[in-house]
Short mmCIF file of C-alpha atoms and ligand atoms in Angstrom, two decimals:
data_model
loop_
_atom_site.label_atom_id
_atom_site.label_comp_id
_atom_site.label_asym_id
_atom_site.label_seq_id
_atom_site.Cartn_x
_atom_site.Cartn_y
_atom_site.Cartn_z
CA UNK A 1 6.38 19.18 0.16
CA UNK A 2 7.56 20.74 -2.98
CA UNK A 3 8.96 24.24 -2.75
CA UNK A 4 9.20 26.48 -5.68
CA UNK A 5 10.26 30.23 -6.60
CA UNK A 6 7.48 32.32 -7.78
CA UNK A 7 9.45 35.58 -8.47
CA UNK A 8 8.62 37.53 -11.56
CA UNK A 9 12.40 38.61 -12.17
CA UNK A 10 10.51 41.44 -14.94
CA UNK A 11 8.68 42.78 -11.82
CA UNK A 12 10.86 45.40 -10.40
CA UNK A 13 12.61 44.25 -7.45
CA UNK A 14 11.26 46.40 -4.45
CA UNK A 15 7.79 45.47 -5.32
CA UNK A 16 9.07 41.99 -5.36
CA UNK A 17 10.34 41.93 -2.00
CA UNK A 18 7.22 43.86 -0.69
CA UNK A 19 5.00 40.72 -2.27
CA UNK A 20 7.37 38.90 -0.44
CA UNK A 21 7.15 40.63 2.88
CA UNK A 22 3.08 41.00 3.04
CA UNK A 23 2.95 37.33 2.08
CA UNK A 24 1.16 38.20 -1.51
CA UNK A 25 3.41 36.00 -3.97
CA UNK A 26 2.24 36.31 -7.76
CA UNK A 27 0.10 32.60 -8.77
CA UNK A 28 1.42 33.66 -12.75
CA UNK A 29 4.70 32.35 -12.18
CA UNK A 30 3.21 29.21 -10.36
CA UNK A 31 0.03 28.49 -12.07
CA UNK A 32 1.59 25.85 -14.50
CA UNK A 33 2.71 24.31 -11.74
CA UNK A 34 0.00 24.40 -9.56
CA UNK A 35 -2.81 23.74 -12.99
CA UNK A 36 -0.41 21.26 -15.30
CA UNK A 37 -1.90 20.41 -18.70
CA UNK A 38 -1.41 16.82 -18.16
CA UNK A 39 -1.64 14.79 -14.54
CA UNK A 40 2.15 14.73 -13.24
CA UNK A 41 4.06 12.36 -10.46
CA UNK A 42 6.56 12.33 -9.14
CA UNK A 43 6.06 9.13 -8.53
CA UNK A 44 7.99 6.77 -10.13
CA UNK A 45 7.16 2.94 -11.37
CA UNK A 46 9.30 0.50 -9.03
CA UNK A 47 9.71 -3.27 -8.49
CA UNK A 48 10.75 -4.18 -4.45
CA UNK A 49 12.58 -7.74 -4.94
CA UNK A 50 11.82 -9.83 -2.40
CA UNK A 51 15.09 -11.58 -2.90
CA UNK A 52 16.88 -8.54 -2.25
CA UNK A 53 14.73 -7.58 0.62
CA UNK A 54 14.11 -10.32 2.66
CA UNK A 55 18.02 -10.71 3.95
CA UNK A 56 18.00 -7.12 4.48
CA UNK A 57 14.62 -7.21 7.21
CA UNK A 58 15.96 -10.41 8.71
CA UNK A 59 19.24 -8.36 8.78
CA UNK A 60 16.61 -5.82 10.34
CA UNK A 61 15.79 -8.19 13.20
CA UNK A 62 19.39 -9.11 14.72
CA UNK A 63 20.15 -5.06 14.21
CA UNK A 64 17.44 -3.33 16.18
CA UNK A 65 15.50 -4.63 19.02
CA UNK A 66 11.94 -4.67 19.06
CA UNK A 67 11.78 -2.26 21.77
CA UNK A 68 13.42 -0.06 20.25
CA UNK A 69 11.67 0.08 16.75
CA UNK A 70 8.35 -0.33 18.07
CA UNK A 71 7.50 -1.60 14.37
CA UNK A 72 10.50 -2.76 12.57
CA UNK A 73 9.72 -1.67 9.27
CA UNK A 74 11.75 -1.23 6.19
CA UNK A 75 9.91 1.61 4.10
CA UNK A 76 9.27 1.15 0.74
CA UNK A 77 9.90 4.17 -0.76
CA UNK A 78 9.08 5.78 -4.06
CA UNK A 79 12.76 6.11 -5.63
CA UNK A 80 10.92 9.38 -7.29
CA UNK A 81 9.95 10.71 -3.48
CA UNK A 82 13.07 10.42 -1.88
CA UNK A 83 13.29 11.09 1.98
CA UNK A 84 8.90 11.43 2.14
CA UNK A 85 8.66 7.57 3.55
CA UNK A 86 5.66 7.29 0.79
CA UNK A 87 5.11 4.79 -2.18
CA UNK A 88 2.81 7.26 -3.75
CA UNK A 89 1.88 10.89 -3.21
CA UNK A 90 -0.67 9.53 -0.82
CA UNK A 91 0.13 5.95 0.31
CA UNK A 92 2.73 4.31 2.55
CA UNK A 93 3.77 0.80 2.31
CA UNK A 94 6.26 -1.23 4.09
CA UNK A 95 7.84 -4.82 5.04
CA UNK A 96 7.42 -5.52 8.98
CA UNK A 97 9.51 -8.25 10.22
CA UNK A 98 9.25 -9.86 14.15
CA UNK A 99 10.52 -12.80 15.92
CA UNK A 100 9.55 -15.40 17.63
CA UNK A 101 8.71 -14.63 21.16
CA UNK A 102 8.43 -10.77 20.36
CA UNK A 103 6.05 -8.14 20.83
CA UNK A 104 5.22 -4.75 19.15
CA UNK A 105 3.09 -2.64 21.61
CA UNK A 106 -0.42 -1.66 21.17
CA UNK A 107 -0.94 1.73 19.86
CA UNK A 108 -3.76 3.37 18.31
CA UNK A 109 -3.59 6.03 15.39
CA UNK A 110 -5.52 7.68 13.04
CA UNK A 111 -3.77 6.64 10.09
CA UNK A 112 -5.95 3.59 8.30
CA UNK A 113 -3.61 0.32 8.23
CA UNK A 114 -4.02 -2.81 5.98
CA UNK A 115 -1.42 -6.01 5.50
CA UNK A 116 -0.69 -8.88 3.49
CA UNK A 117 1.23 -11.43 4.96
CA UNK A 118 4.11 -12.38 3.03
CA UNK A 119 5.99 -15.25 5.19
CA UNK A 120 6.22 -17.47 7.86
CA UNK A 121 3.31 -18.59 10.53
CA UNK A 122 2.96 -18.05 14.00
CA UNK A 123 2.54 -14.59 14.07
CA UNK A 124 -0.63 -12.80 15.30
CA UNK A 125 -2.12 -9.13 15.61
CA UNK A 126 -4.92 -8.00 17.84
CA UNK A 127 -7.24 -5.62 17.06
CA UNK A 128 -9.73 -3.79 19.39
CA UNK A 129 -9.35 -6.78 21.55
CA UNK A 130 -9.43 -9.17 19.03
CA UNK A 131 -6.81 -11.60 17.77
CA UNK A 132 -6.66 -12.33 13.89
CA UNK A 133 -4.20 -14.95 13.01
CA UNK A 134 -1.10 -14.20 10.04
CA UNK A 135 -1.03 -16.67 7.71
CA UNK A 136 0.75 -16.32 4.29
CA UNK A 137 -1.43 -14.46 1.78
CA UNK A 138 -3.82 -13.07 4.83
CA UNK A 139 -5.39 -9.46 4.13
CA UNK A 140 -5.80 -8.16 7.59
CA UNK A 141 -6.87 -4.63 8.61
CA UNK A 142 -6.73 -1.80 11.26
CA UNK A 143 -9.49 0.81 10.79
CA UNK A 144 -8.51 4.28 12.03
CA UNK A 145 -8.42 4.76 15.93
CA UNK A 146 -8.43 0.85 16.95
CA UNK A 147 -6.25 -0.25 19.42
CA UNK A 148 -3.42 -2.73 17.89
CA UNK A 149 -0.43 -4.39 18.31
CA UNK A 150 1.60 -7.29 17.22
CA UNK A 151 2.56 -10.71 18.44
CA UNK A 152 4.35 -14.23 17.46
CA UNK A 153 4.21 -17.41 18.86
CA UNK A 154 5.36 -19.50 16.32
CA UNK A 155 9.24 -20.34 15.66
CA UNK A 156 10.80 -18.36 12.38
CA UNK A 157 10.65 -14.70 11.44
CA UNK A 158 7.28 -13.28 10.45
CA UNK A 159 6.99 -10.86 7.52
CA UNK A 160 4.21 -8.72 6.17
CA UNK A 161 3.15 -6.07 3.98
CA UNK A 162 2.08 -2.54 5.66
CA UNK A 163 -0.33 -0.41 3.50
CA UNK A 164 -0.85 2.41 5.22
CA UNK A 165 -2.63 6.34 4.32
CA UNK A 166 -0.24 8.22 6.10
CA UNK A 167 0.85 10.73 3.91
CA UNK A 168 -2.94 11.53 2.59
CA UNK A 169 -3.54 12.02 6.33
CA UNK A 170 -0.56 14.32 7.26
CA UNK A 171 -1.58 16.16 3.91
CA UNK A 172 -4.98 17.20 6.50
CA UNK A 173 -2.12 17.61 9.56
CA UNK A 174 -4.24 14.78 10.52
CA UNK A 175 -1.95 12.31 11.49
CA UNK A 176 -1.66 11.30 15.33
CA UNK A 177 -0.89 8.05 17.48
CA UNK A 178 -1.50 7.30 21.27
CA UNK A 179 0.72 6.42 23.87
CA UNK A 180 1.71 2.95 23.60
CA UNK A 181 0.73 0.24 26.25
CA UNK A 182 2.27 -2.66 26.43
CA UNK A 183 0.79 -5.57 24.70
CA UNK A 184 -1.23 -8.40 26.37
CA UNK A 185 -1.54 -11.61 24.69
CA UNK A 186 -5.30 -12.30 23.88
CA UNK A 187 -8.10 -15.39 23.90
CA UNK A 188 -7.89 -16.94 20.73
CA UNK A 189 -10.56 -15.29 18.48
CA UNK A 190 -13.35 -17.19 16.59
CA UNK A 191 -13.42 -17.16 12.57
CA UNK A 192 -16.81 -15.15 12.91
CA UNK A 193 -15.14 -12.23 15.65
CA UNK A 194 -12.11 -12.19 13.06
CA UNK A 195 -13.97 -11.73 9.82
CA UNK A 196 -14.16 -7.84 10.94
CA UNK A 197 -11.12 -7.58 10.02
CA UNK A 198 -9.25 -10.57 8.86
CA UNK A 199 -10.25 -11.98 4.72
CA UNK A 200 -7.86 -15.52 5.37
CA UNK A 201 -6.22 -16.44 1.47
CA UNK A 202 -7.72 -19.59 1.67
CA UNK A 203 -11.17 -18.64 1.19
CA UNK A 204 -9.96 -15.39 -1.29
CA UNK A 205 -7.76 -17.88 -3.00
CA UNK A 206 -10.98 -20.53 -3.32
CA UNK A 207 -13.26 -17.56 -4.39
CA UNK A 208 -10.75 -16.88 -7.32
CA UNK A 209 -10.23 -20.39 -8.20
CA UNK A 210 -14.37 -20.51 -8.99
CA UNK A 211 -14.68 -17.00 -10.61
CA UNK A 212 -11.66 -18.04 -12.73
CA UNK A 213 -13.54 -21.16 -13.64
CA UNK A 214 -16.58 -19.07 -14.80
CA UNK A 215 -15.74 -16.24 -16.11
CA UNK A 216 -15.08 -15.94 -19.82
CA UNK A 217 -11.17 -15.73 -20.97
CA UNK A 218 -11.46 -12.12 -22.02
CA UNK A 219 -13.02 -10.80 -18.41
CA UNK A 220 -10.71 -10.37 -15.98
CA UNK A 221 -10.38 -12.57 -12.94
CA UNK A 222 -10.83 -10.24 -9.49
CA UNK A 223 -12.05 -9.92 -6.23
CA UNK A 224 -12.56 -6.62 -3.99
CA UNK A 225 -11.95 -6.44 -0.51
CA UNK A 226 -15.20 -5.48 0.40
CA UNK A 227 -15.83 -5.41 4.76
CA UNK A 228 -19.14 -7.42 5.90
CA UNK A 229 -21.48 -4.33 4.66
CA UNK A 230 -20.15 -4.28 1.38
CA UNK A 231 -17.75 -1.11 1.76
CA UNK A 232 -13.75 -0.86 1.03
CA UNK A 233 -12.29 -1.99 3.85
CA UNK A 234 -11.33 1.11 5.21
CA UNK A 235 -12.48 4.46 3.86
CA UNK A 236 -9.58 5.92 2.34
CA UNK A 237 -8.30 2.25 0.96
CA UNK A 238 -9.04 -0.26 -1.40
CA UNK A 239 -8.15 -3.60 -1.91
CA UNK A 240 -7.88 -6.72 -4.54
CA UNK A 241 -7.06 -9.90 -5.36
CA UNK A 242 -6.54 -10.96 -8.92
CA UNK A 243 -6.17 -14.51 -10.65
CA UNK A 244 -4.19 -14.50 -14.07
CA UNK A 245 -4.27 -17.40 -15.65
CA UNK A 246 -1.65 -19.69 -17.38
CA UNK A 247 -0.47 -17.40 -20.28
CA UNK A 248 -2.89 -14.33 -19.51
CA UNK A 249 -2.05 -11.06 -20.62
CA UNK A 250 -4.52 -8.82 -18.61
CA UNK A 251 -6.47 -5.94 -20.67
CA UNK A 252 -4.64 -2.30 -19.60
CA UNK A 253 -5.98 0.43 -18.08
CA UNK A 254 -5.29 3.58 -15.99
CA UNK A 255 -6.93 5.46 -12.95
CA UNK A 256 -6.93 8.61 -10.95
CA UNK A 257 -5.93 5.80 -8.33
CA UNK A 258 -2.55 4.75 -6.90
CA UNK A 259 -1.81 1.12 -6.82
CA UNK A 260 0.37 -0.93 -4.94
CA UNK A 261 0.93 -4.45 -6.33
CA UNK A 262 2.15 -7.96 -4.11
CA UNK A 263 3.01 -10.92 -5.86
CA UNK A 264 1.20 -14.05 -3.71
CA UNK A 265 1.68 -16.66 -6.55
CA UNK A 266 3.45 -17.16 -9.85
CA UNK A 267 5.69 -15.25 -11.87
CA UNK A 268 4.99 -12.98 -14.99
CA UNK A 269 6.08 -9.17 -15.23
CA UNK A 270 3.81 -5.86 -15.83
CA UNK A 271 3.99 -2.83 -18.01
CA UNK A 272 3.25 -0.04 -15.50
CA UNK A 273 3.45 3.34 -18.14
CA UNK A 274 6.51 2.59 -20.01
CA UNK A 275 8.25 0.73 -17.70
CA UNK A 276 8.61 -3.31 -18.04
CA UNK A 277 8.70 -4.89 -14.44
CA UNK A 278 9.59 -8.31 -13.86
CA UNK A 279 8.19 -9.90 -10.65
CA UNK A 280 7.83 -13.71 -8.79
CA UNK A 281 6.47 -14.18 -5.21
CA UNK A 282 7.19 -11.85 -2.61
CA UNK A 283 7.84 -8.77 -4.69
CA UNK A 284 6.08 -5.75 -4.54
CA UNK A 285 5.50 -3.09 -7.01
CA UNK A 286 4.17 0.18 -7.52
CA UNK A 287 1.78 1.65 -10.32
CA UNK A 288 1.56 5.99 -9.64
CA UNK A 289 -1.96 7.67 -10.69
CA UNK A 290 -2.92 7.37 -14.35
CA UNK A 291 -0.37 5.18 -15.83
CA UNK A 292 -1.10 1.88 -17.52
CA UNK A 293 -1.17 -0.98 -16.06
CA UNK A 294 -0.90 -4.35 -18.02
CA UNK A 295 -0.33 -7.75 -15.92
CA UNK A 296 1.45 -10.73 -18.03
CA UNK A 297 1.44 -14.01 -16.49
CA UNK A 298 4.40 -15.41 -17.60
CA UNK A 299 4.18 -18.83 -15.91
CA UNK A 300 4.44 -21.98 -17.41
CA UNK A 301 1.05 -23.35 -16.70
CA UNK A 302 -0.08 -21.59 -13.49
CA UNK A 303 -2.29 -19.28 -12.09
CA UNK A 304 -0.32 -15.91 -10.67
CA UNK A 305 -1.83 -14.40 -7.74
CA UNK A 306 -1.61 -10.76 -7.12
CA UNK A 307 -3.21 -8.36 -4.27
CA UNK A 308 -3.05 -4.97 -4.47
CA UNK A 309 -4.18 -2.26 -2.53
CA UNK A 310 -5.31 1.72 -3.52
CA UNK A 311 -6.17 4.93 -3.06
CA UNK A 312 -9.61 4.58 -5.18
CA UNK A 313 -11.83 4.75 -2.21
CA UNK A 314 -10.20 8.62 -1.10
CA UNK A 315 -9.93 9.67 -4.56
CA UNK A 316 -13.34 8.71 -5.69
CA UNK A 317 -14.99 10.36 -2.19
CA UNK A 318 -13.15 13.69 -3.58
CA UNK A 319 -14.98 13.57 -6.83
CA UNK A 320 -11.74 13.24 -8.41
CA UNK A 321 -12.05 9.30 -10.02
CA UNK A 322 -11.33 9.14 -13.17
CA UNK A 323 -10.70 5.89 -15.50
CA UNK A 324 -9.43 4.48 -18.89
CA UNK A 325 -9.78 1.29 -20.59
CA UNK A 326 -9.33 1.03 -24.45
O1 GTQ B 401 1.92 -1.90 12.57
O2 GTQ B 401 1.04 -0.23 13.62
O3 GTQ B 401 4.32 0.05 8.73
O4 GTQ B 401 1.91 2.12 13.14
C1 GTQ B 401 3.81 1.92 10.06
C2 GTQ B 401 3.18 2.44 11.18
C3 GTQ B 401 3.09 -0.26 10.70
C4 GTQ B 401 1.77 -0.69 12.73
C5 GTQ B 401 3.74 0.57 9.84
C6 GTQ B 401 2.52 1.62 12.06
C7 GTQ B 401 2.46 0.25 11.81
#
C-alpha cells in the first residue's frame, strides 16, 4: 500500500505535529491523490515470454521440492507493482509447474482461483472431492472455500496459469487458507461431475470455430466463461476465450476492468494503451484498468486463440463498470 506525506509545510509546525499526534492529518494535501482527475495505475502493460519462462519454472522444479513450496509458483508480477505479488491492483496471476509423481496438498482458502493449462498432460486437480483432468488449453476453477489440491500422473512437467483475487481480497483483510492435509488421489470423475468446474478447450475451441463461422467479419469472435447457471465463474472473476481470425485486427476498447491475456494459439501482437506487445503461444500479458486494448492477429493464415481472465465481475458488483468502444 502506497504511503504518502500529507503535511501542509505553510501550517505552522506545532499544530502539525498535534494533527499528527491525535491522528487528524489534513485530506487538502492528499485529495488529488486520493480524487485524481483522470483514472491512474500503477500498473504497467507487460508481455511474460513463455520462452523465457518456461526454462526458468522447469529450473523451478529441480530447485525446490514440492514439499517445500506447497505450490511452486513463479509470480507474475506487475513490473509497475514491484514486491505486491499482483498483476493488477486487484488480481494475481502465476505459472505453477509439478512433476510427475508429485503432489501439492489440499488446502482450502478464501481467495477465488481459476487456471489455464498451458503444457503437458497427465496432470490433475481435485476439487471438493472431485477430479478435473489438465489438458492444454483447459479453464478449470476453484470457487472460494473448496477443498483443493494438485496431482500428476502422467510423465513430463505440467504447467498452468494461476488467476487468482488475492490482492482484492487482502484489500477486505479477507484473505485466509486452512491447514493443509495431505492429498489423496481420487475416483476418476465423470464429464458431467467435472463440468462444475472444468470448461475442457476442446469443446471452447469447437464453440469458437462455429461462432467464427457465423458471425459477420466486423463482430468480434468470443466466448464467456459462464458456470452451468449462467454466472462468471466465480464472483469476483471473469473469463474469455476469443478467436481472431487470419489477418484480424480486433475493434479497441477500454474498461473499468483489469485483464489478463494467455496466448493458446497463433501469433499476432496487441496495443495495450501505448504500448505494442508482441506475443505467440504460451505468453501471457497484461492490460491495467481503462487502457486500450487492440488484438492483431498477425498469423499467416490462422486463427489465434486467446483466453483471458478479469476483474469485470467485482468491479461491476461495486457499481464501478465503466466502458469505451469508439
Ligand atoms: O493452486 O492453490 O498460484 O493457493 C497461489 C495460491 C496457486 C493453488 C497459486 C494458491 C494456489
Amino acid at each position: 500500500m502506497s504511503v504518502f506525506v500529507t503535511r501542509d509545510e505553510t501550517l505552522p509546525p506545532a499544530y502539525s505535529q498535534a494533527l499528527e499526534s491525535h491522528a487528524l492529518p489534513p485530506l487538502w494535501t492528499a485529495l488529488h491523490v486520493l480524487l485524481p482527475k483522470e483514472r491512474v495505475t500503477a500498473a504497467v502493460p507487460h508481455r511474460w515470454s513463455w520462452r523465457e519462462a518456461r526454462p526458468l519454472l522447469h529450473e523451478a522444479a529441480r530447485l525446490v521440492p514440492i514439499e517445500q513450496a506447497e505450490r511452486r509458483v513463479l509470480v507474475l508480477e506487475n513490473p509497475g507493482l514491484k514486491g505486491m505479488y499482483r498483476i493488477t491492483s486487484t488480481l494475481f496471476a502465476g505459472l505453477q509447474v509439478i512433476l510427475p509423481g508429485e503432489t501439492a496438498p489440499s488446502h482450502h482458502h478464501t481467495p477465488a482461483a481459476l487456471r489455464l493449462i498451458v503444457e503437458g498432460e497427465g496432470a490433475f486437480t481435485t476439487v471438493d472431492g472431485i477430479k478435473c483432468t489438465m489438458e492444454r488449453g483447459d479453464f478449470i476453477i476453484t470457487p472460494p472455500m473448496r477443498w483443493h489440491d494438485h496431482g500428476h500422473e502422467g510423465a513430463t512437467p505440467v504447467v498452468w496459469l494461476d488467476g487468482l483475487d488475492i490482492p482484492l481480497v487482502r484489500a477486505f483483510d479477507a484473505s485466509w487458507v486452512s491447514p493443509l492435509r495431505p492429498a489423496r488421489v481420487p475416483e476418476p470423475a465423470s464429464d458431467a461431475a467435472q463440468a462444475e468446474f472444468r470448461w475442457p478447450w476442446r469443446a471452447t475451441r469447437g464453440a469458437l470455430e462455429g461462432l467464427a463461422a457465423s458471425t459477420p467479419k466486423d463482430r468480434p469472435v468470443t466466448r464467456a466463461y459462464v458456470t452451468l447457471t449462467g454466472a462468471p465463474p466465480v464472483a469476483t472473476m471473469g473469463a474469455d476465450a476469443h478467436w481472431l481470425r487470419p489477418g484480424e485486427r480486433a475493434r479497441a476498447g477500454r474498461s473499468t476492468a483489469g485483464r489478463v491475456f494467455h496466448v493458446i494459439e497463433g501469433r499476432g501482437r496487441s496495443r495495450i494503451g501505448e504500448t505494442e506487445l508482441a506475443w505467440e503461444p504460451g505468453d501471457t500479458f497484461v492490460a491495467p484498468p481503462w487502457h486500450w486494448i487492440q488484438h492483431d492477429n498477425g498469423s499467416a493464415g490462422e486463427p489465434a486463440c486467446l483466453f483471458s481472465f478479469n476483474d469485470e465481475p467485482a468491479i461491476r458488483a461495486l457499481g464501478l463498470w465503466q466502458e469505451e468502444r469508439p
